[in-house]
Tab-separated table of C-alpha atoms in Angstrom:
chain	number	residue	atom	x	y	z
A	1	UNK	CA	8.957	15.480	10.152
A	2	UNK	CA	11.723	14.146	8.244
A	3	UNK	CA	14.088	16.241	6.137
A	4	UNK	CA	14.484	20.136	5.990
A	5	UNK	CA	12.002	22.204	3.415
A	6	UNK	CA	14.897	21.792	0.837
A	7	UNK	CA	15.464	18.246	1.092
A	8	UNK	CA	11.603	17.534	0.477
A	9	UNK	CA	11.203	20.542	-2.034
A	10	UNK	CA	14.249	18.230	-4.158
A	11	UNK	CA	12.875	15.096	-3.564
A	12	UNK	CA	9.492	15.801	-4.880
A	13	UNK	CA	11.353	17.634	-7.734
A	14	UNK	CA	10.172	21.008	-7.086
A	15	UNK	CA	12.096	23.776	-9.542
A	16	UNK	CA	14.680	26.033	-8.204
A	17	UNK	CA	12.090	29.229	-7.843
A	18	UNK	CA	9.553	26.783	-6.213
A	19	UNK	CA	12.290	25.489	-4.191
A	20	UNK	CA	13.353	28.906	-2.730
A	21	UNK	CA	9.567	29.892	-2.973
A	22	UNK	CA	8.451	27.336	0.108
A	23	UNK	CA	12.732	27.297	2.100
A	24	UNK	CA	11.365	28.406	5.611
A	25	UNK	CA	7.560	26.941	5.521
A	26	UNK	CA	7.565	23.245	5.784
A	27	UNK	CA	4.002	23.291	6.463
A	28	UNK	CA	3.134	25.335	3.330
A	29	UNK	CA	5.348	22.625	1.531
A	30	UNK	CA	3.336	19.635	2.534
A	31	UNK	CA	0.124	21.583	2.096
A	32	UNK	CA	0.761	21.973	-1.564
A	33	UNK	CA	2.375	18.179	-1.334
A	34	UNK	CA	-1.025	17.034	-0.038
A	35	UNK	CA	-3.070	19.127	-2.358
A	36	UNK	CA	-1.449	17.557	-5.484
A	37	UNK	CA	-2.250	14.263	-4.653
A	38	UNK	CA	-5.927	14.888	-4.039
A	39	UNK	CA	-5.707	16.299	-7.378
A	40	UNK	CA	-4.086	13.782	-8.866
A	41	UNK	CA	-6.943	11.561	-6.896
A	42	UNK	CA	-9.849	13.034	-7.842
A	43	UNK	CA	-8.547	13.923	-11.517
A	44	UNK	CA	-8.174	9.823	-12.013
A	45	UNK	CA	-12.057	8.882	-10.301
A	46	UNK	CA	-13.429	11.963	-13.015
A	47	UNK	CA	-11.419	10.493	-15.962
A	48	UNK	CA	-11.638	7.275	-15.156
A	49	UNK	CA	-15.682	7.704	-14.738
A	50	UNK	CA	-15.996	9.336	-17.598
A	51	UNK	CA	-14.589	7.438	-20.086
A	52	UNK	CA	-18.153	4.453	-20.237
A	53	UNK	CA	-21.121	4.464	-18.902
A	54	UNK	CA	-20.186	0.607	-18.127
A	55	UNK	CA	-18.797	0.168	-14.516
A	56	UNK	CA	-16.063	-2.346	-15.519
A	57	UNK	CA	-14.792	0.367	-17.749
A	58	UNK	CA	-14.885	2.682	-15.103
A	59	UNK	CA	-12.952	1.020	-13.072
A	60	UNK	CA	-10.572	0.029	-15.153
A	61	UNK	CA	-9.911	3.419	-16.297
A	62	UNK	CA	-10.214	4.860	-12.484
A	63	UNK	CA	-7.001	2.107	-11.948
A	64	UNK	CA	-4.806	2.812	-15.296
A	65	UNK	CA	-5.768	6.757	-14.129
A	66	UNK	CA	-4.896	6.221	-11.082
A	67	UNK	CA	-1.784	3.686	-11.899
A	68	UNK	CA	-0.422	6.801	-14.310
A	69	UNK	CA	-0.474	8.975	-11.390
A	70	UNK	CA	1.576	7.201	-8.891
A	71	UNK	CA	3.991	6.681	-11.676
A	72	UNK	CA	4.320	10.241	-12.800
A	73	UNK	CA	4.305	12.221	-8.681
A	74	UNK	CA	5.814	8.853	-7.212
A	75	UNK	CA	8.056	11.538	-5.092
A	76	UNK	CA	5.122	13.404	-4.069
A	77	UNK	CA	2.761	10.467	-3.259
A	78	UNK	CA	5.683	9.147	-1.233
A	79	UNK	CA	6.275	12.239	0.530
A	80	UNK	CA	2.657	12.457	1.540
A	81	UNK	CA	2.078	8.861	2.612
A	82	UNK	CA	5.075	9.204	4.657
A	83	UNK	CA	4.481	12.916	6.186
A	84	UNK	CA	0.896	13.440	6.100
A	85	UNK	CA	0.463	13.272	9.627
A	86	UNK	CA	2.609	16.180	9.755
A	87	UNK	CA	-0.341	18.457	8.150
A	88	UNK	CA	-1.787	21.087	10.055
A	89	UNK	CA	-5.147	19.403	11.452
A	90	UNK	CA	-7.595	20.854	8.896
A	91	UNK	CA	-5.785	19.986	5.884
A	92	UNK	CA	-5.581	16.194	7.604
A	93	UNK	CA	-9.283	16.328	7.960
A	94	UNK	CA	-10.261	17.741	4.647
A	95	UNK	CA	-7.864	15.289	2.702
A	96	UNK	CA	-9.631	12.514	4.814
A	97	UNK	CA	-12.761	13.424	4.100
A	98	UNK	CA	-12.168	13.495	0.051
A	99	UNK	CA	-10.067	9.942	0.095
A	100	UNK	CA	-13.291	8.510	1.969
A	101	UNK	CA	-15.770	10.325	-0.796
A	102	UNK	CA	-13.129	8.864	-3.425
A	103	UNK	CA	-13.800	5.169	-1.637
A	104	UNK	CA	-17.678	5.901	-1.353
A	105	UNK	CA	-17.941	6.272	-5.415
A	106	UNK	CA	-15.370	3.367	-6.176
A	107	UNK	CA	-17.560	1.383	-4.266
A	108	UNK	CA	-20.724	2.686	-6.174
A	109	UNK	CA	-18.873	1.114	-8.905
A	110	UNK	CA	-17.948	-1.987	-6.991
A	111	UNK	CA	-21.280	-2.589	-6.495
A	112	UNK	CA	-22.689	-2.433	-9.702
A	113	UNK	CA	-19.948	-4.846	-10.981
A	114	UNK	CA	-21.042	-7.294	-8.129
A	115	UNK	CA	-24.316	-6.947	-8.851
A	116	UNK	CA	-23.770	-8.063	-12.722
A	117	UNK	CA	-21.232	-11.001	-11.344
A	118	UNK	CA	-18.161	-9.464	-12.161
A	119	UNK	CA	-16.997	-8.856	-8.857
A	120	UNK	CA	-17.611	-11.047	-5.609
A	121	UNK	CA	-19.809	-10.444	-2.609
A	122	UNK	CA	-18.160	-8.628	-0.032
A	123	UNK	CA	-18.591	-5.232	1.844
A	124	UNK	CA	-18.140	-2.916	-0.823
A	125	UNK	CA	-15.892	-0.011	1.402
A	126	UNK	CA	-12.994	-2.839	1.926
A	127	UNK	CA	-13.406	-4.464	-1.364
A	128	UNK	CA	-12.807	-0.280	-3.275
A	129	UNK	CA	-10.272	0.039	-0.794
A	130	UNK	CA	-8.407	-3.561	-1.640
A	131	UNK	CA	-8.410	-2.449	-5.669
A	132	UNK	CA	-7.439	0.671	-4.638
A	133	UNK	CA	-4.632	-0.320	-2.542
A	134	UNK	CA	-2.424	-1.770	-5.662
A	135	UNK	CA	-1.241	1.071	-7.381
A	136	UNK	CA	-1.291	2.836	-3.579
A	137	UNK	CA	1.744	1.170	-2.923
A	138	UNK	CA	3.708	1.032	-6.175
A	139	UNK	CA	5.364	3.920	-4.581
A	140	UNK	CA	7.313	1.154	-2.510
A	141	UNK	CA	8.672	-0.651	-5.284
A	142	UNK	CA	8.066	0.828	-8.669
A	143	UNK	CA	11.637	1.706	-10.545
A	144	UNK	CA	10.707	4.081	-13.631
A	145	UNK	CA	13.651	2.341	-14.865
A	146	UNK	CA	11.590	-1.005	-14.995
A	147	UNK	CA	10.377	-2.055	-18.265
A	148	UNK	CA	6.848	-1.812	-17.559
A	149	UNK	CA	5.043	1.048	-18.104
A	150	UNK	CA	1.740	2.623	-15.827
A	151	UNK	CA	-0.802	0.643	-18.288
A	152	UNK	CA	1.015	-2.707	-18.907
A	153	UNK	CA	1.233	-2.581	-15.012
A	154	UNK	CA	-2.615	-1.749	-14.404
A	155	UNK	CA	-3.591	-4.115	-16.425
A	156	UNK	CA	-2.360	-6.821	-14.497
A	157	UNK	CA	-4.223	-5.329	-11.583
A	158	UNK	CA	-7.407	-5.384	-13.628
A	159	UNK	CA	-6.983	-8.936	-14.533
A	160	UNK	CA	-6.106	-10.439	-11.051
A	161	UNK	CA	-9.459	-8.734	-10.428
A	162	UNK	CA	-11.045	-10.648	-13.338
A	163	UNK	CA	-11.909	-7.208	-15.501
A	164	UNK	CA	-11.028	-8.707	-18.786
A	165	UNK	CA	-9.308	-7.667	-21.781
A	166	UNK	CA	-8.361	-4.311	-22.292
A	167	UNK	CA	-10.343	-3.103	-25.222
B	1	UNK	CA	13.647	11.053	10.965
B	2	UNK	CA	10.190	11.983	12.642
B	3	UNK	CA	10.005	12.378	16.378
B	4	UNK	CA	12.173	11.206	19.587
B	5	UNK	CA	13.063	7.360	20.268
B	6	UNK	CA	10.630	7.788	23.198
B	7	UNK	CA	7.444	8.705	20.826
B	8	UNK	CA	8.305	6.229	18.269
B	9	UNK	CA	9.035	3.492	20.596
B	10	UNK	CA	5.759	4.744	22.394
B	11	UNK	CA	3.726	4.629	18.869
B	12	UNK	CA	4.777	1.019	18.615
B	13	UNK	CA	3.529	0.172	21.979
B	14	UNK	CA	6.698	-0.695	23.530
B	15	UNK	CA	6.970	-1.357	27.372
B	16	UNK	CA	8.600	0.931	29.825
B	17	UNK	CA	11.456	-0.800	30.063
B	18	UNK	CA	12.015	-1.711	26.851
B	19	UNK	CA	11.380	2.462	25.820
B	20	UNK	CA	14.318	2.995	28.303
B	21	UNK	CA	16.237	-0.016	26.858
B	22	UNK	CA	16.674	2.162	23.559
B	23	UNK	CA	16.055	5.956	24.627
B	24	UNK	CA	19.475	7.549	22.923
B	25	UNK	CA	19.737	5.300	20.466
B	26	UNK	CA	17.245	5.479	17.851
B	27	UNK	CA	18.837	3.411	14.874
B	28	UNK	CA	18.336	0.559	17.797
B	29	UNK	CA	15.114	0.780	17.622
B	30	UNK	CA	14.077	1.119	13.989
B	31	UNK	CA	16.779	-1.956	13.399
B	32	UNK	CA	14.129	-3.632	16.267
B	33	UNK	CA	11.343	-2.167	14.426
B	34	UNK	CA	12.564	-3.286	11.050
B	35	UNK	CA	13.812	-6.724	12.173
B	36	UNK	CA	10.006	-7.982	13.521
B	37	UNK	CA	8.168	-6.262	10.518
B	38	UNK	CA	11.167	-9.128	8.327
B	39	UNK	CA	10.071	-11.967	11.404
B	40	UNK	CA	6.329	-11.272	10.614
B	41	UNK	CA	6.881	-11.369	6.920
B	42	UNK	CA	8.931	-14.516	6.883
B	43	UNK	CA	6.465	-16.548	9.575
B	44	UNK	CA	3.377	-15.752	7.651
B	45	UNK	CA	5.219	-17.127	4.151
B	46	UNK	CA	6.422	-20.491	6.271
B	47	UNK	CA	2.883	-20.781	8.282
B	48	UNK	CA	1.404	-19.945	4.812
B	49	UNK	CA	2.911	-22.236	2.717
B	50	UNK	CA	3.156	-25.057	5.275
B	51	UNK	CA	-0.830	-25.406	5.364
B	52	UNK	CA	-1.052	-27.790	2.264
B	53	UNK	CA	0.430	-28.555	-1.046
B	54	UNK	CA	-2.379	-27.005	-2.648
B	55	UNK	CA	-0.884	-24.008	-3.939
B	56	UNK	CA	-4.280	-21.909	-3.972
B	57	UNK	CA	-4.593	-22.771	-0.494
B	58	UNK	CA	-0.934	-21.820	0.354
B	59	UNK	CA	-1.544	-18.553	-1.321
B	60	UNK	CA	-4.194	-17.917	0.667
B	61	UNK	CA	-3.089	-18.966	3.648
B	62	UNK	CA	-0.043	-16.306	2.760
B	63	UNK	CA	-2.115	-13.536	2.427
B	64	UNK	CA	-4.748	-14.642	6.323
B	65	UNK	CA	-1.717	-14.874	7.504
B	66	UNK	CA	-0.048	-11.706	6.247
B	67	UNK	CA	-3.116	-9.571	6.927
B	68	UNK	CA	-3.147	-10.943	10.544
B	69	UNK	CA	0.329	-9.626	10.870
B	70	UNK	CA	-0.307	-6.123	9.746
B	71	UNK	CA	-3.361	-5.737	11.891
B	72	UNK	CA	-1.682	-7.147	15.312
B	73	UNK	CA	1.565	-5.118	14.778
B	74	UNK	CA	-0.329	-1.967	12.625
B	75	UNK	CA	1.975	0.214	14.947
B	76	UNK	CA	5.364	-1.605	14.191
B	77	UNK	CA	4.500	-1.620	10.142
B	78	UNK	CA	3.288	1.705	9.867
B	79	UNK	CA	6.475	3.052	11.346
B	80	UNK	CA	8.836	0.357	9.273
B	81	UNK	CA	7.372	1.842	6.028
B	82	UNK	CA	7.772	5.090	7.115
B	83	UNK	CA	10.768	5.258	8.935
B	84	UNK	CA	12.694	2.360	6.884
B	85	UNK	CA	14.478	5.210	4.622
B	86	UNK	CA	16.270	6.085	7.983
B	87	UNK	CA	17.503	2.819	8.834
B	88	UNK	CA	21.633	1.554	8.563
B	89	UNK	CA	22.497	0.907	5.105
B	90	UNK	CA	23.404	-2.684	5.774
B	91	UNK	CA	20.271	-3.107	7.418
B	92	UNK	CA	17.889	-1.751	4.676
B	93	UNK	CA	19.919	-3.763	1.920
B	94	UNK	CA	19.670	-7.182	4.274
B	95	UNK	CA	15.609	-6.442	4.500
B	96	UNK	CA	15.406	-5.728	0.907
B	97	UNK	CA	16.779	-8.499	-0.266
B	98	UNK	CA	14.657	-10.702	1.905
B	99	UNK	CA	11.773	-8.706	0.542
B	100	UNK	CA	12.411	-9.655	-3.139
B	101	UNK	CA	12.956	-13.654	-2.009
B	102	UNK	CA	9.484	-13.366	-0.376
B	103	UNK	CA	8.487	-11.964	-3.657
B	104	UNK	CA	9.599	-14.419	-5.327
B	105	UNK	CA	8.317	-17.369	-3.112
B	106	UNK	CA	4.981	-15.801	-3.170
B	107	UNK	CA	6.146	-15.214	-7.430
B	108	UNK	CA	6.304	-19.203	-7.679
B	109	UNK	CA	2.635	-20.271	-6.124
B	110	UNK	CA	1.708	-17.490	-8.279
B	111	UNK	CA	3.187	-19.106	-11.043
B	112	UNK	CA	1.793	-22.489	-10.558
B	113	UNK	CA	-2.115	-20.769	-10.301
B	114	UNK	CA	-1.199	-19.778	-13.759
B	115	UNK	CA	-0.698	-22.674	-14.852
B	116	UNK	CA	-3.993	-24.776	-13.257
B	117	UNK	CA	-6.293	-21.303	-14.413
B	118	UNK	CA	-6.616	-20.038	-11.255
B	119	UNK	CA	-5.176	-16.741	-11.747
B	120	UNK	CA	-4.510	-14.952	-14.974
B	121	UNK	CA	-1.454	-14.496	-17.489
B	122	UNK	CA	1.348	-11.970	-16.414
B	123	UNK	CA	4.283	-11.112	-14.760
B	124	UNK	CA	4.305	-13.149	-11.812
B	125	UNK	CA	6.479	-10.587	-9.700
B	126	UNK	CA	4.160	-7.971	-10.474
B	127	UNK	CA	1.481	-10.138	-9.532
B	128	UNK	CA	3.190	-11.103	-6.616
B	129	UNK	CA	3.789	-7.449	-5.304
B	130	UNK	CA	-0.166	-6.544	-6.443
B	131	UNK	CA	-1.607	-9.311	-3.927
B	132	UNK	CA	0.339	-8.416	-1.007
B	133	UNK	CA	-0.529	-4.502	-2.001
B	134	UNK	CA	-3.670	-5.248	-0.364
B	135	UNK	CA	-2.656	-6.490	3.400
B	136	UNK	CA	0.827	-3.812	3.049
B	137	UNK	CA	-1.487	-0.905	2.436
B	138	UNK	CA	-3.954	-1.758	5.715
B	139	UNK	CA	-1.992	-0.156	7.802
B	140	UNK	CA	-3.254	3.545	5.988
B	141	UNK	CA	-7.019	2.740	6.877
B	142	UNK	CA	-7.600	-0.047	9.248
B	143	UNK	CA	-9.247	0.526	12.768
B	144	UNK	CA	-8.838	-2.341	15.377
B	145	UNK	CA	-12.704	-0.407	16.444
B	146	UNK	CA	-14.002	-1.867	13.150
B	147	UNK	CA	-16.406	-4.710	12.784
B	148	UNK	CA	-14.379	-7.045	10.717
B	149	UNK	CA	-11.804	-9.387	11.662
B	150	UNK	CA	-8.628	-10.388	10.084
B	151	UNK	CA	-9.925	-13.003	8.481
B	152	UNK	CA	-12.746	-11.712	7.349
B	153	UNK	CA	-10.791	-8.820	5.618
B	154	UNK	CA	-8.362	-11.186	4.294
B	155	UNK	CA	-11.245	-13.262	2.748
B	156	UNK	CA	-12.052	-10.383	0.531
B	157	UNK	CA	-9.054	-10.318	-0.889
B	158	UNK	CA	-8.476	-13.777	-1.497
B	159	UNK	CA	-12.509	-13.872	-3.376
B	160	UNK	CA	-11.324	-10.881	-5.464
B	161	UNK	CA	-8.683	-12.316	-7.469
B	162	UNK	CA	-11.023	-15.544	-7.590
B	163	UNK	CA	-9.500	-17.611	-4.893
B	164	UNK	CA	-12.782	-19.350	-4.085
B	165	UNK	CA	-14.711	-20.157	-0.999
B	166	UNK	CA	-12.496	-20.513	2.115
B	167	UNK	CA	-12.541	-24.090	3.539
């Protein structure tokens, strides 16, 4: 694993207290790391879900939820991606488990929209996973210094996925 | 940086010779590492582009040829995205930098879909860096034991942002 405790406690902007609080557990670090972002995952599927009973609504709010997210804990969505296979084994297996429930109801969503013509044909696991995957990796290349912000951004996701017009 | 030369170079399936070839000196092998993850990017734009002077079918042939990449050297990209933060300076400014001109080729077929309809108003770098989301992020959840090809994954994300039948 990358980094001391410290280094990674700073990067994902952890306060002094919380900072001092994990200094000698790494693991304990990354378990609270890893526990944010299914948070932060499961937070955008309930919010996004719940803001229409109409699936293309739904999944454009699950992306601009989900979009806000990676904007706001880039450092700790990096930090995971990039150390996650650090995790002790059952918090590996337990995140795993949730991110493929959080596929299983995108793609409950996918196919309703492909059912109404919205979206294409195509197995519905890769096609949840493909929408997914855009904000995923804005931790690569998003600068909060950029003059877009989280919505302007995931709307241009939901477009290039022919979702329509904000409304 | 995560893990001895011998378990990285191991992870990205390097031969026994080569493994010895850079035991003891690890920024060797992440500048190898990093250097064939820029080769792969650069000859899936060229073989991309070079497959007509239709630019829908360039842009597709991009992204086949992109997601072929990722899933034949999974090993080699997983540990460039991971590992890249470790890399010589001069070495992660030369890759960035070709990074934003392959953003910015793929940015100018982008542009010209615009134009003809095919895709939708917006940034075009943004655009550009939401398409390739979709191979860059395989390397998180695809299994060579799956059932689909390259291809066939790479023709899901070509019909979602409305790229049509393949030809």
């Amino acid at each position: 694993m990358a980094g001391t405790t410290k280094e990674i406690a700073a990067e994902v902007g952890l306060s002094q207290p919380a900072i001092y609080h994990y200094v000698g557990s790494k693991s304990d670090l990354l378990r609270e790391i890893a526990l944010q972002v299914d948070r932060d995952l499961f937070a955008a599927l309930e919010s996004g879900i719940a803001r229409s009973t109409n699936p293309a609504e739904q999944l454009r709010g699950i992306i601009e939820e989900y979009t806000a997210a990676v904007v706001r804990d880039r450092r700790v969505f990096a930090v995971f991606w990039q150390e996650g296979h650090s995790l002790p084994q059952e918090i590996q297996d337990r995140i795993r488990e949730d991110q493929r429930d959080f596929i299983t109801r995108v793609g409950k969503i996918v196919a309703r929209l492909q059912r109404s013509k919205v979206l294409p044909p195509g197995p519905v696991a890769v096609m949840a996973r493909a929408i997914l995957s855009m904000p995923s990796w804005m931790y690569h290349w998003y600068l909060p210094e950029g003059q877009m912000t989280a919505t302007e951004i995931a709307d241009v996701y939901c477009r290039l996925i022919g979702l329509g017009e904000r409304r």
